[in-house]
Coordinates of N, CA and C in Angstrom, one line a residue:
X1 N 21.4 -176.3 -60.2 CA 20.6 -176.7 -59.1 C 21.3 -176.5 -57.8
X2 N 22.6 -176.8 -58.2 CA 23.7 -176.7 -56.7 C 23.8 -175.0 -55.9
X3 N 23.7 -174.3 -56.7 CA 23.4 -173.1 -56.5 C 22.4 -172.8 -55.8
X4 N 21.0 -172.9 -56.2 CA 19.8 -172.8 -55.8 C 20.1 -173.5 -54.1
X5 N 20.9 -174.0 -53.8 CA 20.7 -174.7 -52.6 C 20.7 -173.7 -51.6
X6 N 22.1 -172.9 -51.6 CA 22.5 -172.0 -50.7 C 21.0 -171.0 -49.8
X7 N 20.7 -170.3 -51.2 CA 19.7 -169.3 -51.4 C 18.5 -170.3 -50.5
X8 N 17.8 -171.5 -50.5 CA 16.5 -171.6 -50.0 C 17.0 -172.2 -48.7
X9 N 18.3 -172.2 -48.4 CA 18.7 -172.8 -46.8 C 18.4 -172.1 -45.9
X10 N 19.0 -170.5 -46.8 CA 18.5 -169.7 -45.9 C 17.7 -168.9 -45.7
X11 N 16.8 -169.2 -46.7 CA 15.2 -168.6 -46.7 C 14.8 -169.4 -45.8
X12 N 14.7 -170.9 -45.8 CA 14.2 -171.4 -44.6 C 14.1 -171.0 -43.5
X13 N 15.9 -170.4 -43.3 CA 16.2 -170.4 -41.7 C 15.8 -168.8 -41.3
X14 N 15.3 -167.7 -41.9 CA 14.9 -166.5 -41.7 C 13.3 -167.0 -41.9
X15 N 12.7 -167.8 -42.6 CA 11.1 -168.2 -42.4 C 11.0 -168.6 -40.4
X16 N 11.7 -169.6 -40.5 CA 11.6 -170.6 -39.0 C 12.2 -169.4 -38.2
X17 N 13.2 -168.5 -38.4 CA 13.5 -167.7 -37.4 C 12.6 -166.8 -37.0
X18 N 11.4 -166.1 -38.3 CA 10.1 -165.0 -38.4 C 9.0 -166.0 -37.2
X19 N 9.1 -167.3 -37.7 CA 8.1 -168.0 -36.8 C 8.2 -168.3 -35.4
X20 N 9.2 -168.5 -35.1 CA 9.5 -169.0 -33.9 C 9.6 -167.2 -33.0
X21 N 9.8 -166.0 -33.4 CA 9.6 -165.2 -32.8 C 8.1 -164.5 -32.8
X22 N 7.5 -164.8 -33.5 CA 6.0 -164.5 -33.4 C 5.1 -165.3 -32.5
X23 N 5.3 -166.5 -32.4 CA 4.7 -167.7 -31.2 C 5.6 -167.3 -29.9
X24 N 6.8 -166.6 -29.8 CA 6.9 -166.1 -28.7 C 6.3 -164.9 -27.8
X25 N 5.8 -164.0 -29.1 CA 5.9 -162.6 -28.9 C 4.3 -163.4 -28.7
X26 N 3.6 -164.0 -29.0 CA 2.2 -164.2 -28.7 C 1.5 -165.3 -27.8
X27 N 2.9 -165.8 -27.0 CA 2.7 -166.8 -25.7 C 3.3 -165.3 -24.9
X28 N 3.9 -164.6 -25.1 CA 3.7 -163.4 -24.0 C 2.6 -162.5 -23.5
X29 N 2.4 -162.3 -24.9 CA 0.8 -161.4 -24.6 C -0.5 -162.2 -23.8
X30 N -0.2 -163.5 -24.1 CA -1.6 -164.4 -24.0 C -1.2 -164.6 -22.6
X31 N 0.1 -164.6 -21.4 CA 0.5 -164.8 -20.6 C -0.1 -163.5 -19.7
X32 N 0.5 -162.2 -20.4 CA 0.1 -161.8 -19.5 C -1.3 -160.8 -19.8
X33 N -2.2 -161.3 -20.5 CA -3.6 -161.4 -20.6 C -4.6 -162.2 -19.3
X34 N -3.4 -163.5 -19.9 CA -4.7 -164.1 -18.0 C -3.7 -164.2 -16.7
X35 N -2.9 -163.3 -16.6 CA -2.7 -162.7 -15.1 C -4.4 -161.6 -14.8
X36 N -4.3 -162.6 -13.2 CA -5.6 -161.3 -13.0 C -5.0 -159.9 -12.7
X37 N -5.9 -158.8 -13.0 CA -5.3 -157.5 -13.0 C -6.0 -157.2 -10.9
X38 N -5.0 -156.8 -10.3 CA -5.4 -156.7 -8.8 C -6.1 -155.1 -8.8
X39 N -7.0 -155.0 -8.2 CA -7.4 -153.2 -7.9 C -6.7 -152.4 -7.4
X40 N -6.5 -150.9 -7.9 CA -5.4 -150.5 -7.3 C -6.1 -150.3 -5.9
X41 N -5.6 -149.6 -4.6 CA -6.1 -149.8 -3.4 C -6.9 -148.0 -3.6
X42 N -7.4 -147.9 -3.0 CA -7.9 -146.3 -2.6 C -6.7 -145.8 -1.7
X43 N -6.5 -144.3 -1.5 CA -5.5 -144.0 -1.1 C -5.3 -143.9 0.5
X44 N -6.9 -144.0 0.6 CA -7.2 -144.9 3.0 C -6.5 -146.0 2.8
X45 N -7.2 -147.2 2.0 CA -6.5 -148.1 2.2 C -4.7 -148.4 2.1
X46 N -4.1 -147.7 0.9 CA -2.5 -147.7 1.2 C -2.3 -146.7 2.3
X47 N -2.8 -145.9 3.0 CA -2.2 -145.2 4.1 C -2.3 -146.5 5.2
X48 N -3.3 -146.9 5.3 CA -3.8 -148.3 6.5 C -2.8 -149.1 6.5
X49 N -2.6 -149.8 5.0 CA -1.6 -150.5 5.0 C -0.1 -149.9 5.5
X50 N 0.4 -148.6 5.1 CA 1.7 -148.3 4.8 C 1.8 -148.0 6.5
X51 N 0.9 -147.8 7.3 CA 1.1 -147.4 8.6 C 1.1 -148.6 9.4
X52 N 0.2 -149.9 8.6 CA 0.8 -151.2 9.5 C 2.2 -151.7 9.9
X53 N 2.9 -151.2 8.4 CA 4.1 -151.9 8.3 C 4.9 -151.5 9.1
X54 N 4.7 -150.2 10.1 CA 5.7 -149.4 11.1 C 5.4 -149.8 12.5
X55 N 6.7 -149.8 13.2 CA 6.5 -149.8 14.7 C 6.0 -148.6 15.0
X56 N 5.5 -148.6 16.8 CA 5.3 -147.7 17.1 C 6.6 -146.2 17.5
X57 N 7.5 -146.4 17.4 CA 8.4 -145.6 17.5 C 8.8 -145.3 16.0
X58 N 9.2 -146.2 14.9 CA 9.0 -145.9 13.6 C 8.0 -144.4 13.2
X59 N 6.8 -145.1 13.7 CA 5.3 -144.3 13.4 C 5.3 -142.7 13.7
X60 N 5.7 -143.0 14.9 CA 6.2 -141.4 15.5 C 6.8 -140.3 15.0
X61 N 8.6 -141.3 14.8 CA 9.3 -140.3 13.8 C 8.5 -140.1 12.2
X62 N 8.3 -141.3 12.0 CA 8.1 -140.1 10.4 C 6.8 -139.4 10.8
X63 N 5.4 -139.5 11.5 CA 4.7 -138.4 11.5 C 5.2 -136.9 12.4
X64 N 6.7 -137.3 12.7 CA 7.2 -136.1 13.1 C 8.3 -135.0 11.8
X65 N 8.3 -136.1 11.3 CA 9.2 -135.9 10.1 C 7.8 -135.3 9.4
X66 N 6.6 -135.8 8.9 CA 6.0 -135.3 8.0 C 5.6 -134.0 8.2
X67 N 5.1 -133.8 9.8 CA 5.0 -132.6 10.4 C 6.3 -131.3 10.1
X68 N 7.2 -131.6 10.2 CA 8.5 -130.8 9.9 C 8.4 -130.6 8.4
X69 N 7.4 -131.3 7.9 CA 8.2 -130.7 6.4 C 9.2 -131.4 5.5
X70 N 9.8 -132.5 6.4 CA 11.0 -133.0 5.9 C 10.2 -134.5 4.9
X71 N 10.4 -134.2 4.2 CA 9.7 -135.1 3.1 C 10.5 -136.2 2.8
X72 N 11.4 -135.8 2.7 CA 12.7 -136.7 2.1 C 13.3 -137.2 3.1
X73 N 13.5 -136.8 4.5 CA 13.8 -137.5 5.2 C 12.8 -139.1 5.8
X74 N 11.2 -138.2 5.7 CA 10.6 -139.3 6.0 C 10.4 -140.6 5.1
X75 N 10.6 -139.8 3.5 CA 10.6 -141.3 2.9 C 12.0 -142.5 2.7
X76 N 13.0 -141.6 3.6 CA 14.2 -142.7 4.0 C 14.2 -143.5 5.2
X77 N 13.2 -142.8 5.9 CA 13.0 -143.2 7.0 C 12.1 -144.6 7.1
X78 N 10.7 -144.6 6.0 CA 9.8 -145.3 5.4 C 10.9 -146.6 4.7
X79 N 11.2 -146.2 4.0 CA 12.4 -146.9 2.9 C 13.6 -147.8 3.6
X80 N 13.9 -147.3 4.7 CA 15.0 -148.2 5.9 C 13.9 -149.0 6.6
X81 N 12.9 -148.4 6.8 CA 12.2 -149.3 8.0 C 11.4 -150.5 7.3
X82 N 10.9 -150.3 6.2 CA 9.7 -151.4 5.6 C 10.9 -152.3 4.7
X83 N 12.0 -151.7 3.7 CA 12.4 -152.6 2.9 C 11.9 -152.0 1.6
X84 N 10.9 -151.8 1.3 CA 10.1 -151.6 0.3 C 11.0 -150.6 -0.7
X85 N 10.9 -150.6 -2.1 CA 11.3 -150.1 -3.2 C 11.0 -148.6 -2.8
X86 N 11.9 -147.7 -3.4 CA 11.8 -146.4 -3.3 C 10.6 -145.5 -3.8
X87 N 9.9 -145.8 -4.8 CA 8.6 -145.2 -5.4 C 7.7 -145.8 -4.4
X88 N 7.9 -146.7 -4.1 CA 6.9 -147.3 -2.9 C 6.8 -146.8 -1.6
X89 N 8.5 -146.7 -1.4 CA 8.4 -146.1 -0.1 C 7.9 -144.0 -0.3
X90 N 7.8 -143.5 -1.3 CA 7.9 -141.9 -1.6 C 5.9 -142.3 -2.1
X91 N 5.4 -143.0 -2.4 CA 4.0 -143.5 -2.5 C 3.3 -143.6 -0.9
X92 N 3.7 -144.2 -0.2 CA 3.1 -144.4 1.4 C 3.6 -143.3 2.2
X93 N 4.5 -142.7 2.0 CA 4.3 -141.4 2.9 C 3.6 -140.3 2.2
X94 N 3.5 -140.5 0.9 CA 2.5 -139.6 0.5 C 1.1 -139.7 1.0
X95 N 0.8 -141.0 1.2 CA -0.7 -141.7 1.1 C -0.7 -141.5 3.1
X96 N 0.2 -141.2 3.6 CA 0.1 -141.5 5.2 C 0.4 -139.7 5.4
X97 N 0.7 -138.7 4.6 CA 0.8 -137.2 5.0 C -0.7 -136.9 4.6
X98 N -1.5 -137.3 3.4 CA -2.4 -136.7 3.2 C -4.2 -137.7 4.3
X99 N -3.4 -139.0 4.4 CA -4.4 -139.4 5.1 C -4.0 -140.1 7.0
X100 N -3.4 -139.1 7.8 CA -2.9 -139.9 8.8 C -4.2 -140.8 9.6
X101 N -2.8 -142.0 9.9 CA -3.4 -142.8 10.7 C -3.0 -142.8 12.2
X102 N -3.2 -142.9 13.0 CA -2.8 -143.7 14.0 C -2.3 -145.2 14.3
X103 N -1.4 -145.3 15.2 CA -0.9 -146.1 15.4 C -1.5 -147.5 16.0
X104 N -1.4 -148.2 15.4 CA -2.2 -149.9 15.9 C -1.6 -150.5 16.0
X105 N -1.5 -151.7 17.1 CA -0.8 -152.5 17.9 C -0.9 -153.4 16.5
X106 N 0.0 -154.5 16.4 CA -0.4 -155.6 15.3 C -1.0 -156.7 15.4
X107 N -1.4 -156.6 16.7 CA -2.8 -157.8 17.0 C -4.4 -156.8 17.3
X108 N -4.2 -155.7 16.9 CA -5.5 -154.7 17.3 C -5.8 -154.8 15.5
X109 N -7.4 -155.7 15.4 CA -7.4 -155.6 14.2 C -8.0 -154.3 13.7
X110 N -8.7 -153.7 13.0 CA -9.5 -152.3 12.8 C -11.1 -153.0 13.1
X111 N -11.6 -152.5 13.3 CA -12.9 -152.6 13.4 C -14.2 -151.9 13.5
X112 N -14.6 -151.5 12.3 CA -15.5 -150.1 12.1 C -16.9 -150.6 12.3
X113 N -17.2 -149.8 13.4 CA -18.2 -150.0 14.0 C -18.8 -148.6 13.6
X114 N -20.3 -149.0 13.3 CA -21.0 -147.9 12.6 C -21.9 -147.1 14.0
X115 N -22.0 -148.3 15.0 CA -22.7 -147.3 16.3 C -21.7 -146.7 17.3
X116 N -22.6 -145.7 17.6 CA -21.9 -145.3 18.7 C -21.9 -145.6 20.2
X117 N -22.6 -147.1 20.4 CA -22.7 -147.1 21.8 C -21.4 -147.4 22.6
X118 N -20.8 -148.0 22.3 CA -19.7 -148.0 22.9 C -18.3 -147.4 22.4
X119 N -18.2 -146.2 22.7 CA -17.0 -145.2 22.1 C -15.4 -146.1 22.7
X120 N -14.7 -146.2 21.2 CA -13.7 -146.8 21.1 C -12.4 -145.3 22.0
X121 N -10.9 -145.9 22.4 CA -10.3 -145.2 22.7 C -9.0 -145.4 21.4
X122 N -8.6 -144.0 21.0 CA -7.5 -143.6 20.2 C -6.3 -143.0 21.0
X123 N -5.1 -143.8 20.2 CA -3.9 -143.5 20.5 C -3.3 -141.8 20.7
X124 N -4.4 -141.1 20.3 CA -4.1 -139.7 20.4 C -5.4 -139.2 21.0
X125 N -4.9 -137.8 21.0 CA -5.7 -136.4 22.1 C -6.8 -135.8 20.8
X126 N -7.9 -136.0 20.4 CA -8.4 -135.4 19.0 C -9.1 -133.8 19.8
X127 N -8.8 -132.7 19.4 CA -9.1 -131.6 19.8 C -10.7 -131.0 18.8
X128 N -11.4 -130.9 19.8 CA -12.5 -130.2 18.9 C -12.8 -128.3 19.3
X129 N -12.5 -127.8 18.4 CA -12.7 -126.7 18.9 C -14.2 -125.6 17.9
X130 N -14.8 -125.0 18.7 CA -16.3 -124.2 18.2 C -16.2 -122.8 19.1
X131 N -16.8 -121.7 18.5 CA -16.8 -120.6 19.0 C -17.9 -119.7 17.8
X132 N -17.8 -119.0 18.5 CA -19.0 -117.7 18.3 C -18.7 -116.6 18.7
X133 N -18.6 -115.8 17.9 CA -18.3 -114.1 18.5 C -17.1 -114.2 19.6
X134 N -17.0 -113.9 21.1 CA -16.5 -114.2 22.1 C -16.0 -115.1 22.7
X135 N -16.9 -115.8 22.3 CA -17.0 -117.2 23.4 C -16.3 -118.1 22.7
X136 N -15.6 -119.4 23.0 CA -14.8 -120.3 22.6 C -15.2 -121.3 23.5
X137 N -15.4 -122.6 22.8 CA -15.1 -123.8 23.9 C -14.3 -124.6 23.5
X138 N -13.8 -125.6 24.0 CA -13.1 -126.9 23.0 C -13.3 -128.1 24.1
X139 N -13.6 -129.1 23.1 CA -13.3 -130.4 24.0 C -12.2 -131.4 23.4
X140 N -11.3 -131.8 24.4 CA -10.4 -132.5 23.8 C -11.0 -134.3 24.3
X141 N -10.9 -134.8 23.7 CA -11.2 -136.4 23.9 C -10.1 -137.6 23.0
X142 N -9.6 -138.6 23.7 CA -9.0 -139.7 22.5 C -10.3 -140.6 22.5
X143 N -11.4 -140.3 22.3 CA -12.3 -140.9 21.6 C -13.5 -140.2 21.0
X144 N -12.6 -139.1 20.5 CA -12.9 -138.3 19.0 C -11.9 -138.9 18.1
X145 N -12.7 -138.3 17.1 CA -12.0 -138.6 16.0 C -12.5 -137.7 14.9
X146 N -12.2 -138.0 13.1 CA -12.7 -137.1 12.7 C -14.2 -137.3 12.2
X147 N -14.1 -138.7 11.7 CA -15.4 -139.3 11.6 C -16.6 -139.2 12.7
X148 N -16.4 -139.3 13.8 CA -17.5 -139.1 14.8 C -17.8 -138.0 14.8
X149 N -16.8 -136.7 15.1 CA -17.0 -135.3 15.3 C -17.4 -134.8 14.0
X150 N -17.2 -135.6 13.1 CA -18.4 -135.0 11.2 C -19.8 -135.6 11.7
X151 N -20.0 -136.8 12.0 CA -21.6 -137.3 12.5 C -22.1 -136.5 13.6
X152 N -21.2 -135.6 14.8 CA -21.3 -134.6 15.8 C -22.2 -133.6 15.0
X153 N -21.4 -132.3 14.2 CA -21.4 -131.5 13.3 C -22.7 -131.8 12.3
X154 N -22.6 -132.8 11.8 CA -23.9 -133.1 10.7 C -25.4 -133.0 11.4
X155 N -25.7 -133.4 13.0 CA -26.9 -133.6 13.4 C -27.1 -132.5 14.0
X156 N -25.9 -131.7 14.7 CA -26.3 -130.3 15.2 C -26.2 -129.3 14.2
X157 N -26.3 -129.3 12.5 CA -26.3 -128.2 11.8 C -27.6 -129.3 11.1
X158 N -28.1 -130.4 11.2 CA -29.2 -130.8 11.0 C -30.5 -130.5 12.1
X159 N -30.0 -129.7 12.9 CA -31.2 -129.2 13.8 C -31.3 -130.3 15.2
X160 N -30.7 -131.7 14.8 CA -30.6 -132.6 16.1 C -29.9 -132.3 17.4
X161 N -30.2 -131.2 17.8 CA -28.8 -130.7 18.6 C -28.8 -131.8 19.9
X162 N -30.1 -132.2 20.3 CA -29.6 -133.0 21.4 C -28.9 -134.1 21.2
X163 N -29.2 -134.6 19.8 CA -28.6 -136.5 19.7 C -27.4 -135.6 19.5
X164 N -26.8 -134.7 19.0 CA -25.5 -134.7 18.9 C -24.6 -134.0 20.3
X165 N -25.8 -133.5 21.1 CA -25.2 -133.6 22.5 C -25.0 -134.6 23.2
X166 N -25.8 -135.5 23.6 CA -25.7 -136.7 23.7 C -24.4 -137.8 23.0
X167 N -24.6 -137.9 22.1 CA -23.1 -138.2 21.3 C -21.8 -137.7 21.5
X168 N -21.9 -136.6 21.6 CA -20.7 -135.5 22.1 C -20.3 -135.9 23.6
X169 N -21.2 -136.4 24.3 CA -20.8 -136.7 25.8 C -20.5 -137.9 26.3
X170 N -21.0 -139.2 25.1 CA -20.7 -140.0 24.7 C -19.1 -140.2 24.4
X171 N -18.7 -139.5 23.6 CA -17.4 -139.8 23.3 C -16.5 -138.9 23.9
X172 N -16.7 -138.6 25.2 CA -15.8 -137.3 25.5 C -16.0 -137.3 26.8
X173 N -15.1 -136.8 27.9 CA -15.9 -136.4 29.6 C -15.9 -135.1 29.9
X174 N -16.7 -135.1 29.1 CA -17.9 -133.8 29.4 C -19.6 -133.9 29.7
X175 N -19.8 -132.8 30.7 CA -21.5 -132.9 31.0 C -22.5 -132.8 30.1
X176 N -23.3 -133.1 30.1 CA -24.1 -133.0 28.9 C -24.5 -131.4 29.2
X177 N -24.6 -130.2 29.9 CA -25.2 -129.0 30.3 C -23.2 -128.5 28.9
X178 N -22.3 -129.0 29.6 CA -21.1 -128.7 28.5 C -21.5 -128.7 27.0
X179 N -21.7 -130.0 27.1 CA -21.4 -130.5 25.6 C -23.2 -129.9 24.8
X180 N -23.9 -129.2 25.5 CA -25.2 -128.5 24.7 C -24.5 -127.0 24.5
X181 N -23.5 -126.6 25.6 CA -23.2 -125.4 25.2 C -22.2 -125.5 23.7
X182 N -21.3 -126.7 23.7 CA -20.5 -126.6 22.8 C -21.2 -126.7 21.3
X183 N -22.4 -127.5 21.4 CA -23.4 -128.0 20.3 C -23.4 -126.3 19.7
X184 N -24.5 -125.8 20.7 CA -25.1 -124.6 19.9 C -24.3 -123.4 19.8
X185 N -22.6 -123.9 19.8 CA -21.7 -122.8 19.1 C -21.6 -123.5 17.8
X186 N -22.0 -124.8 17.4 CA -21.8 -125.3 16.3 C -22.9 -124.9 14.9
X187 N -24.6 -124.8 15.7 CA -25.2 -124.0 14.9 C -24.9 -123.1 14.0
X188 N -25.2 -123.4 12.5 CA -25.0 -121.5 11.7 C -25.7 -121.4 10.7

């Protein structure tokens, strides 16, 4: 009988050791089961974000850096300035080369306003350029953008050529006799 002791001491302690790792392995799963899962962002939204986190001189160089080509420099650049992990930081310059933003003060909240009556002003020069055969016009405005000048484009290839001359003069200082010429180079 003294024998037999050895043998079930340590069947015991390989049973209790099988159990005690299976109630672990299934307070983990159950743990991270009710973590809520967060949405990943769309890739406007991480450019929005990754371009908040920069000053305005920050903002500059890397869209001068992205402009150059220098990829790697801009995501060291990203990566010294924010703090943020390296896949993080090589993720927001991706998300800020294929979607640029402009630069916002950090008390300028965003605010997407779906009318046009009162044309917002942008930190940059947006260039619109139309032509036909010979003729070329362009208007440059920092209250174009690319969204307005697609609602531009959509109503003068929708036949509305005036609302979108009107609109066009609207967001721009140009005459409306201008901005009908630049419309019906837009026709096609």
């Amino acid at each position: 009988m003294e024998s037999l002791v050895v043998p079930v001491l340590i069947l015991l302690a390989v049973m209790a050791a099988v159990l005690l790792a299976y109630r672990g392995v299934a307070n983990r799963k159950a743990s991270r089961s009710a973590a809520p899962v967060e949405p990943t962002p769309t890739p406007q939204e991480a450019a929005r974000a990754a371009a908040a986190r920069l000053s305005e001189d920050e903002h500059r160089r890397l869209y001068a850096l992205i402009a150059q080509g220098q990829a790697m420099a801009a995501i060291k650049l990203y990566y010294e300035a924010t703090g943020e992990g390296l896949r993080a930081s090589r993720d927001a310059v991706g998300a800020l080369a294929a979607h640029p933003q402009p630069y916002r003060t950090p008390e300028a909240a965003p605010a997407p306003d779906d009318d046009d009556d009162e044309p917002q002003r942008f930190p940059y020069r947006y260039r619109a350029i139309a032509s036909k055969g010979d003729v070329t016009r362009e208007v440059s405005s920092n209250m174009l953008n690319d969204e307005i000048y697609g609602r531009i484009r959509t109503l003068a290839r929708s036949g509305d050529t005036e609302a979108a001359a009107n609109a066009l003069t609207r967001h721009s200082d140009i005459s409306l006799k201008q901005a009908r010429e630049f419309i019906a180079l837009l026709d096609d």
